[in-house]
Steps between C-alpha positions, in 0.01 A plus 500: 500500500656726255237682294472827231473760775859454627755780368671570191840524693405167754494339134809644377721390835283164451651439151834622597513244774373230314800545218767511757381169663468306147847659387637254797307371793844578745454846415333625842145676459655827707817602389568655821443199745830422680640112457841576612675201660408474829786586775693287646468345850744816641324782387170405583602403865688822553195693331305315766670501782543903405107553507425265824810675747601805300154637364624893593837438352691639731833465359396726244934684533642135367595674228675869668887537547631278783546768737170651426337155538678421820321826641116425353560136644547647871244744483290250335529284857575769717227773384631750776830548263256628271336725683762627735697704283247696367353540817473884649371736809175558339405145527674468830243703676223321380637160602580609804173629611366139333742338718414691846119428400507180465701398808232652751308227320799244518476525883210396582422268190828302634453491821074375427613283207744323750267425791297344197770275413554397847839635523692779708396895407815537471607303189142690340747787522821323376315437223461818381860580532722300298263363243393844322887558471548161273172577342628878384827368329324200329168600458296625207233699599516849570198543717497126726567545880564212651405349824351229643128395452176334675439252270883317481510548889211290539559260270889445665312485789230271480748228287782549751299456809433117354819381640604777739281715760603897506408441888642199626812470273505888361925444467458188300197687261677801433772290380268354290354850384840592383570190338225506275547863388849375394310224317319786375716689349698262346194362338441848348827561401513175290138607343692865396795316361352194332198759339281293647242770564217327355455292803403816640213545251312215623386721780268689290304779572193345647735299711683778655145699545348196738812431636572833664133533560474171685854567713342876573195338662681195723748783562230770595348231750832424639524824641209461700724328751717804555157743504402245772776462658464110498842333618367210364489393120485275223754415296287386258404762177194474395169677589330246675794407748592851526124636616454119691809614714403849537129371672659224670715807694241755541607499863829624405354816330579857607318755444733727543690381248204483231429866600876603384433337232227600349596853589853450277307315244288756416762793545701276158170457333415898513861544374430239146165667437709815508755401257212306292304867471818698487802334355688806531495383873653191447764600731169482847453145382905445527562609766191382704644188642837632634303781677267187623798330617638820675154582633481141668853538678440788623133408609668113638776668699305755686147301522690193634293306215670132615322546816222543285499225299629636236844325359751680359839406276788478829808564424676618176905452566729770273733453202482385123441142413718244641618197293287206500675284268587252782120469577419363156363113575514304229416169723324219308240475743364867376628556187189398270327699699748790429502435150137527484474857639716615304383419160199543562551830688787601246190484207271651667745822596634500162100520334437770724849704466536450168071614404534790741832574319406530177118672607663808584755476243219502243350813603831669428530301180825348632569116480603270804700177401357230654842298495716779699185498760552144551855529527496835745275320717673219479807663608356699739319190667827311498711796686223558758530120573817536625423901681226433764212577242237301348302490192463788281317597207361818340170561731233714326429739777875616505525553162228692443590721779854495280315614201304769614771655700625584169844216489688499208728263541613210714709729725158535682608131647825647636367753660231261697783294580768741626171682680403077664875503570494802728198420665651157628764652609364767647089501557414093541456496853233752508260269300526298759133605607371480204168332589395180298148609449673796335676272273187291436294844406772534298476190274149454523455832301753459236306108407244688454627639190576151405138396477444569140136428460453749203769319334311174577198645369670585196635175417126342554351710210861482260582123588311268648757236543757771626277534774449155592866492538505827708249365721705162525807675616290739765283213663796202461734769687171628752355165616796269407881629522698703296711263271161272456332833358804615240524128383105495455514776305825464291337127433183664366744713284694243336194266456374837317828502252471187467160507358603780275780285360261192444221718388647719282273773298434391156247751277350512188626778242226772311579775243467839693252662271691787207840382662760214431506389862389184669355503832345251711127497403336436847661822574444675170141351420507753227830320328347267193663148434633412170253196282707155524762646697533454899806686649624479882705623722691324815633728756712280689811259524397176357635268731408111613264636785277685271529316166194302572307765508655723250402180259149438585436896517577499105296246440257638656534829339499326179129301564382794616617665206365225264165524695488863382576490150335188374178688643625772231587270222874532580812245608764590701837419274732671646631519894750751555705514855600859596824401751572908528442417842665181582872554637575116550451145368602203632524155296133415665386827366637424137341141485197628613500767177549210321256305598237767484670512098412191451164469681381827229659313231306207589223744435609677161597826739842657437682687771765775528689626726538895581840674588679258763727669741848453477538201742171360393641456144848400564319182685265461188789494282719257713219270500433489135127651572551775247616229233171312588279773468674643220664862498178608264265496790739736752387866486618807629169717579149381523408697197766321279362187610136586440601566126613219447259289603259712309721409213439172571188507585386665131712299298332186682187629391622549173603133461182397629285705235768340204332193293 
């Protein structure tokens, strides 16, 4: 309640309020509170429509000359017109050392990543050929080497071989391999042009984190078939198939083959723990598995190792990538199948491209546009399709290797590719004895950068739930399959938004001692509440889902409220609603405001509302809620509202002290 200790100058704005409202009740408390018509149907859908595809505004030239516009427009979708023309010999020699660097990683990462997908070594290497060309005249980032990786291999893998075996039908599932990249790509490329990026955001974080860690371990113990030599495998993913098959086969092991390697294994490990001491000697860890690759031929041809036991890659014919457009399959028979690899591999390649993308971008303050991504890879995917290569993304190891070789543009892609291109004509038949245990050693050691456990442990002490849906995604992939894991954990994510939508945060306001700010008193305990006056503050959309709860939280607000001052000889009279924070109202929101009115009417409480958005009061006005609550009780700031009410409040008292 109002009493003599308030300020001279409260009392002042007080009186001044009090003559504008008797002068004429339509005469709005706050001059400066907006009641502007509210926009027609149009504008606001345009406005929306801007915000949910266009949020960057990237047609930010509409208004340049036409010929001027015409050029931003084309190096607006084809970034290397940007870039090209200002593009020099000084940055040449850094992208081409980038480019060389990376493609002694390219080598043997395509020809591993390949046997993981069950295909030909040779399309590992086609991969690496024609895609980084599409990718440098459409893509964004400066610093992203693409390539193929583990975790899409796999996964194309382990859906494919549902319907068709790599062994006993290998023409009929590489068919089936290209098919779905094409489904891939296309799938992107829609994402890129529709701005539908934000499908991509429901792989969060935490996701991503158990879902590479989970494909790193199934992958790591897949491996153990090449180490021992087993001829004999599951095709089944998960760890407790994969280590049942490896027992079941222990007569097919070779210790030979272990022996090699362990021995390469180690050699790659010695060469990270370098780089991770050093980083200056990034360059050891680069290089480490084409001199493992080169080791093993050399060791395979002159050892004999196939009379050893020890497998190695066979034949690698010359020449660039041949057409495979007429092995596209579209059949009925296979094509859910088809579809289902590659949307679900398409998402997970574009979460990983795009994060790894924009992580390195960051640290040179640079920004990556996640639509372009989709659309490069999209593009890139769709092209490959049809050139004897299969999916590709933006793998982490590459592009690190990128970074730190000192890139500085996307040229860095060229020069891998004309470098791939010159080695299939020219050097593929010497890998031809590349051993597989080589190739395992290989893969095995770059998962284990994959296994992020201090990043698990991090998420454990930030966010418990986070890492219940890390955990999801490592064990549903581990023990369970791949696309079982992601949906387990994308489910626990959207169950998680969901709850934040139908439990929205709702606080009680304090005065922020010697200031004029308001502040949620369970974090400000210091903040002091105002006598007979209860303000709060909703931080969410009010929509039908939450307006329930959004209700009975205010009322219960308000008892506890009452509770509190009646134990101090105080009523609560007036409820005021700070909507700073609400961006949205639907007519379920709005009926539920006024039934909460009425309900504190009911009870001789008055309420107020606090600075509605834009779109919030456009719908109050439509639907006649400002009439019913009266243009008197909408305020601007929380402070303009409090005197008011004190206003009130004192000249209530006032009436009540009159005989």
């Amino acid at each position: 309640m109002y009493t003599n200790s308030g300020s001279l100058s409260s009392l002042i704005a007080s009186i001044l309020y009090s003559l504008v409202v008797t002068m004429d009740d339509s005469i709005i408390s706050e001059p400066l509170v907006s009641f502007a018509p509210p926009r027609n149907f149009t504008t606001t859908l345009k406005s929306d429509l801007k915000e949910t595809f266009f949020p960057d505004d990237p047609f930010q030239f509409k208004n340049e000359k036409p010929a001027r516009r015409v050029t931003k427009a084309l190096q607006y979708f084809v970034p290397i017109l940007e870039w090209l023309p200002k593009y020099n010999f000084r940055l040449l020699r850094y992208d081409i050392l980038a480019g060389i660097t990376i493609t002694s990683l390219a080598i043997p990462q395509g020809i591993s990543y390949a046997k993981l997908a069950e295909i030909p070594p040779i399309i590992g290497l086609y991969s690496s050929f024609v895609p980084p060309l599409i990718y440098a005249v459409f893509g964004s980032s400066k610093y992203l080497a693409v390539g193929t990786v583990a975790a899409c291999s796999l996964l194309l893998s382990a859906t494919i071989a549902d319907v068709a075996s790599p062994v006993d039908n290998p023409a009929l599932y590489l068919q089936l391999i290209f098919t779905s990249t094409l489904i891939t790509g296309i799938f992107q490329t829609a994402l890129g042009f529709l701005r539908l990026g934000i499908l991509v955001d429901f792989l969060s974080h935490s996701t991503i984190t158990g879902f590479m860690g989970g494909t790193a371990t199934i992958i790591c113990l897949q491996q153990l078939k090449g180490f021992f030599g087993l001829k004999h495998f599951t095709t089944k993913t998960d760890v407790i198939s994969v280590m049942h098959a490896i027992v079941k086969n222990r007569k097919e092991w070779k210790w030979e083959s272990a022996v090699v390697g362990i021995a390469f294994l180690c050699f790659l490990q010695i060469t990270r723990y370098v780089k991770k001491k050093k980083p200056k000697l990034f360059w050891v860890s680069a290089m480490a598995p084409m001199v493992t690759v080169i080791v093993g031929c050399v060791f395979a041809y002159f050892a004999h190792a196939e009379d050893h036991g020890i497998q190695i890659v066979g034949h690698l014919k010359k020449g660039i990538n041949p057409s495979s457009i007429h092995l596209l399959n579209f059949d009925s028979k296979y094509l859910p199948t088809v579809m289902k690899a590659g949307i679900v591999t398409g998402l997970v390649a574009l979460a990983e491209g795009i994060a790894i993308g924009r992580s390195f971008a960051i640290l040179k303050n640079e920004q990556v546009d996640g639509n372009k991504e989709m659309v490069a890879f999209g593009l890139m995917n769709i092209v490959g399709s049809c050139t004897s290569c299969y999916l590709t993304t933006g793998p982490f190891s590459k592009t690190a290797v990128n970074f730190n070789a000192g890139c500085k543009t996307a040229m860095s892609n060229i020069v891998m590719a004309i470098c791939m291109g010159l080695t299939l004509l020219f050097l593929a038949p010497l890998f031809s004895y590349t051993p597989l245990v080589a190739l395992s050693a290989i893969i095995m050691s770059a998962m284990f950068g994959l296994i992020n456990y201090e990043e698990a442990y991090h998420l454990f002490k930030v966010d418990k739930f986070d890492f219940v849906i890390c955990m999801a995604a490592f064990f549903g992939v581990s023990f369970i399959s791949m696309d079982v894991g992601i949906m387990l954990s994308v489910g626990l994510g959207l169950i998680r938004a969901l709850l934040y939508v139908a439990r929205p945060a709702t606080c009680k306001l304090g005065k922020v001692p010697n200031s004029i700010i308001y502040r949620d008193l369970e974090q400000y305990p210091g903040s002091t509440n105002i006598p007979g006056i209860l303000v709060l503050q909703l931080g969410s959309p009010i929509y039908f889902a939450n307006c329930t709860y959004i209700r009975e939280r205010i009322l219960r607000w308000i008892r506890e409220e009452q509770a509190i001052s009646e134990s101090k000889g105080d009523i609560v009279e007036h409820v005021l609603l700070d909507l700073t924070g609400v961006t949205a109202i639907d007519t379920t929101g709005i009926e539920t405001l006024i039934e909460v009115r009425r309900t504190l009417q009911a009870n001789h409480i008055k309420m107020a509302i606090i600075n509605p958005r834009i779109k919030v009061m456009e719908k109050m006005i439509t639907s006649k809620f400002i009439d019913t609550i009266g243009k008197k009780h909408v305020f601007l700031s929380i402070d303009a509202a409090i005197e008011a009410c004190r206003f009130s409040l004192h000249k209530s008292k006032q009436d009540d002290d009159s005989p």
